[in-house]
CSV table of C-alpha atoms in Angstrom, one decimal:
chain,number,residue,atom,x,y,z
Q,1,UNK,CA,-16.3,-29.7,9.2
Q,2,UNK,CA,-15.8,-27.1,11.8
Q,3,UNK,CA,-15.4,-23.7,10.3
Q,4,UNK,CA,-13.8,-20.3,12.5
Q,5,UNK,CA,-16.6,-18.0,13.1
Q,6,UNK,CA,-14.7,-15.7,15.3
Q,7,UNK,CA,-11.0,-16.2,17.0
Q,8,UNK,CA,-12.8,-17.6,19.8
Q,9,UNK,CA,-15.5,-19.3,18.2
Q,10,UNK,CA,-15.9,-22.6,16.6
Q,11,UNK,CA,-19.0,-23.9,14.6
Q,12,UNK,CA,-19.2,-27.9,14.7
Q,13,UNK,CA,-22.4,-28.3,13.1
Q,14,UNK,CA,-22.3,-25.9,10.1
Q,15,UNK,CA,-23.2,-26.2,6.6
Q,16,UNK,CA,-20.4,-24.6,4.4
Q,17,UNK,CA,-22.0,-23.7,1.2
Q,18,UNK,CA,-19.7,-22.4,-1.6
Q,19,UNK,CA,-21.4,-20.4,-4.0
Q,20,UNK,CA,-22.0,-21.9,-7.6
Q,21,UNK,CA,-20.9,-19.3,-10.4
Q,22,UNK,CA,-22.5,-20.1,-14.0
Q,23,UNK,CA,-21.5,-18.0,-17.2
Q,24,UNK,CA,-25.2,-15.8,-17.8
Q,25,UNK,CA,-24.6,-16.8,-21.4
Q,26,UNK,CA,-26.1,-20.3,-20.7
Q,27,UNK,CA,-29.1,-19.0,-18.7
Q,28,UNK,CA,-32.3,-19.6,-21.3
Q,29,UNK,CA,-34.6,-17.9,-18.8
Q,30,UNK,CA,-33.3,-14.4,-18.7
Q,31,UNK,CA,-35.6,-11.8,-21.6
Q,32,UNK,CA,-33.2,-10.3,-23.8
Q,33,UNK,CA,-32.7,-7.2,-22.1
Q,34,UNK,CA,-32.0,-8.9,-19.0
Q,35,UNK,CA,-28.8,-10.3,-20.3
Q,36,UNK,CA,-26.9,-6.5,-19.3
Q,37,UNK,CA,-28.1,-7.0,-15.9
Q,38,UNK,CA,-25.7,-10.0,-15.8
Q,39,UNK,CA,-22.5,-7.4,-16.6
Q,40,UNK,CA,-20.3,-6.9,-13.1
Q,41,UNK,CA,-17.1,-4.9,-12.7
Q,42,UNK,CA,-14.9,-5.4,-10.0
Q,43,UNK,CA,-15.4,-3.1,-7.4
Q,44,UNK,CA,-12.2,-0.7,-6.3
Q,45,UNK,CA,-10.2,-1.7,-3.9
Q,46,UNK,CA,-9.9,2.2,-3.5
Q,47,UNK,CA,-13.7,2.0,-2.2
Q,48,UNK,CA,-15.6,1.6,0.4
Q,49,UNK,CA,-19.2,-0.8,-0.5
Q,50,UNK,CA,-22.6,-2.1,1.1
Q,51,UNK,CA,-24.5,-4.8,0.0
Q,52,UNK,CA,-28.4,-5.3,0.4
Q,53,UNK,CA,-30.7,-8.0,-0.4
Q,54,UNK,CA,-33.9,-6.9,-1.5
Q,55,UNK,CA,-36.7,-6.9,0.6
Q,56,UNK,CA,-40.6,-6.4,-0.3
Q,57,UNK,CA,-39.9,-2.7,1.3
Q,58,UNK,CA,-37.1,-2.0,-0.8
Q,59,UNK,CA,-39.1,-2.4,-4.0
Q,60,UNK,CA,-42.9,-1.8,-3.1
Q,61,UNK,CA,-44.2,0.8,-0.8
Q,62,UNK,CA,-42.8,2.0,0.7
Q,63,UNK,CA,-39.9,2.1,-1.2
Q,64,UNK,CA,-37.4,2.8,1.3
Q,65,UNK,CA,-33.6,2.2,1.5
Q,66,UNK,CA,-32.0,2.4,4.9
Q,67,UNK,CA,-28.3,2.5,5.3
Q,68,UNK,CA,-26.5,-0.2,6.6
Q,69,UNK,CA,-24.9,1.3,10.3
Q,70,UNK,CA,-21.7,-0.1,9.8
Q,71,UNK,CA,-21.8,2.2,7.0
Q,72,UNK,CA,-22.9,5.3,8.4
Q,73,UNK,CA,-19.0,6.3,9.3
Q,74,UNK,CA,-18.5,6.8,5.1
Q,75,UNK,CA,-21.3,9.0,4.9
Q,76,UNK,CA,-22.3,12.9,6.0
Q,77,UNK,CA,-24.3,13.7,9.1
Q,78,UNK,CA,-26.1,16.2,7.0
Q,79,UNK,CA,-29.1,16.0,3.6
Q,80,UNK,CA,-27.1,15.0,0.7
Q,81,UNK,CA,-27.2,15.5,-2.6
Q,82,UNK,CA,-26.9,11.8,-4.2
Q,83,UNK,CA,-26.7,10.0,-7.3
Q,84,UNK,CA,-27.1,6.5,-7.8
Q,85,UNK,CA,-25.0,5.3,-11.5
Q,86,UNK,CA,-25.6,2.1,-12.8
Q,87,UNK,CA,-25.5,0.5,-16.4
Q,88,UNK,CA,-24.5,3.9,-18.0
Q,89,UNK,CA,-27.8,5.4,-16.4
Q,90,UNK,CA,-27.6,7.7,-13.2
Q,91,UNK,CA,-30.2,8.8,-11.0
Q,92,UNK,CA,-30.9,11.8,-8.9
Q,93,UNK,CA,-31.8,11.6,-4.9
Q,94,UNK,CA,-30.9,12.7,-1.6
Q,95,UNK,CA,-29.2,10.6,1.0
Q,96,UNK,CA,-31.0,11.6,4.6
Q,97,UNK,CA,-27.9,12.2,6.9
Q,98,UNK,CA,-29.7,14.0,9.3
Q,99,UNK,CA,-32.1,11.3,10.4
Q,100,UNK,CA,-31.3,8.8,13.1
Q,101,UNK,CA,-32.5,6.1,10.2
Q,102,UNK,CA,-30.1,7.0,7.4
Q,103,UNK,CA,-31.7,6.4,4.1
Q,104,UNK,CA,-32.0,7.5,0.3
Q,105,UNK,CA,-34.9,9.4,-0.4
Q,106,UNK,CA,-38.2,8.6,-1.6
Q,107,UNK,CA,-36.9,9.0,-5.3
Q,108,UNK,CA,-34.7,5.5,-4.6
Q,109,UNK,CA,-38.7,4.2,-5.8
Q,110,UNK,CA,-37.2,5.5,-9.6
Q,111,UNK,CA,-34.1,3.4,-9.5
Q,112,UNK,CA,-36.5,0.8,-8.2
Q,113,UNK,CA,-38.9,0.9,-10.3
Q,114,UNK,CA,-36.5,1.5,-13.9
Q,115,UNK,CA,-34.2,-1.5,-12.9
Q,116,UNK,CA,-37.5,-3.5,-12.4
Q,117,UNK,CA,-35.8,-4.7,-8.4
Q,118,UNK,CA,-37.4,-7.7,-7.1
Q,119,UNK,CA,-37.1,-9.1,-3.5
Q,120,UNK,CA,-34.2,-11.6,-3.3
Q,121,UNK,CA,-32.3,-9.1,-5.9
Q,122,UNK,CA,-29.0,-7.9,-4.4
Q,123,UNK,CA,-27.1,-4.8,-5.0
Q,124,UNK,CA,-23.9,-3.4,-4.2
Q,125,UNK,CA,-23.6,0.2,-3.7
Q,126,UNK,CA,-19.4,1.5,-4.1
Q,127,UNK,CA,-19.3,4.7,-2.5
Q,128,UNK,CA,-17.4,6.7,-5.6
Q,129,UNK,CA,-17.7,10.2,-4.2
Q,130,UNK,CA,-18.3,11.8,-1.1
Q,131,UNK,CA,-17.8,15.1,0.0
Q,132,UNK,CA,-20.9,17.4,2.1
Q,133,UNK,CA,-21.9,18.5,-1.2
Q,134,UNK,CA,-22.4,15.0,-3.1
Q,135,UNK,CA,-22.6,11.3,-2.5
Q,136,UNK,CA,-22.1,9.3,-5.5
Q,137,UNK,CA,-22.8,5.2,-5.7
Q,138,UNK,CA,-21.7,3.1,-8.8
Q,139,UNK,CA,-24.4,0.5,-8.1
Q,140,UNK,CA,-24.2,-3.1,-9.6
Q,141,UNK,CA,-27.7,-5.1,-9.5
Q,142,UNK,CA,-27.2,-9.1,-8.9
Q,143,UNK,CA,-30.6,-10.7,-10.0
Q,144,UNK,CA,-31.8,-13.6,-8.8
Q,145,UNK,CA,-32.9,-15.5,-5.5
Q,146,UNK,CA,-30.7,-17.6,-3.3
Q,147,UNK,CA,-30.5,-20.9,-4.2
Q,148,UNK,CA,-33.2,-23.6,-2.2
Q,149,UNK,CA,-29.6,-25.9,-0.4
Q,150,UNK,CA,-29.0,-22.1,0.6
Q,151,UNK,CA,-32.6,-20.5,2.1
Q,152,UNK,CA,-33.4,-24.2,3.3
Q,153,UNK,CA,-30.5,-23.8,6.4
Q,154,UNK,CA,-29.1,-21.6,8.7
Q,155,UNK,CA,-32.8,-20.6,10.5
Q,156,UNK,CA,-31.5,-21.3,13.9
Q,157,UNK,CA,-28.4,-21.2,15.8
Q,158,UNK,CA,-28.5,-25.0,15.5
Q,159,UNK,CA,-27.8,-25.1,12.0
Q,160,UNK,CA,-25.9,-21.9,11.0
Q,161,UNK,CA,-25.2,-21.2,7.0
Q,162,UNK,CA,-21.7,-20.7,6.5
Q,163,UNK,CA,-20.5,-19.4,3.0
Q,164,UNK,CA,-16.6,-20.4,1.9
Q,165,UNK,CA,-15.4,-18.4,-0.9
């Protein structure tokens, strides 16, 4: 199956995985209070949004959350205020404009730490307000590895992982 990477671009040798969506009713694994963490809302189309996958320094020291670049052009050049709102809880941080790496501060180790973040987690950060005075992020948590038919491909260019929606 050849799938369009790129105008210009054809892959002949990919495998398209489409993602396999289950109701978190019928998951018997996840602790009781778990269950909210399996709420989403749609995200705005008014909007703009970054994802990240968890990594071990995203949610053990040293706790750190860089900016995706692509997303830098949302965001102030300057020390911002921030604050992070998720399941009817918000925290309190500062988003580090003025550094060439742009990050949240070190208190993104208290949203880590309260939403009990593991690597392989995912979250989505939809930028709800941003002036030079305030950044504000309506962050939804996906738990959960990727699936073993996923991790197991796509290590080399010889066998890129293509997910179809």
């Amino acid at each position: 199956m050849e799938t369009p990477l790129c105008p210009s671009k054809q892959l002949s040798d990919a495998h398209p995985i489409k993602p396999k969506v289950e109701p978190c009713e019928n998951s018997l694994s996840l602790a009781p209070d778990a269950r909210e963490d399996c709420e989403t809302t749609p995200l705005s189309c008014n909007h703009h949004f970054f994802t990240i996958i968890l990594s071990r320094t995203h949610v053990q020291k040293p706790f750190q959350l860089c900016i995706p670049g692509r997303f830098h052009k949302h965001l102030p050049e300057e020390r911002t205020s921030t604050t992070l709102i998720c399941r009817g809880r918000s925290w309190a941080m500062h988003y580090c404009g003025d550094l060439k790496t742009k990050k949240l501060d070190a208190d993104w180790m208290d949203f880590a730490v309260d939403n009990r973040l593991q690597v392989n987690d995912a979250c989505v950060f939809e930028l709800v307000t941003n002036t030079r005075e305030e950044v504000v992020f309506q962050v939804q948590i996906l738990r959960g590895g990727l699936p073993k038919d996923i991790t197991s491909k796509g290590y080399t260019a010889d066998e890129p992982l293509v997910i179809v929606g």
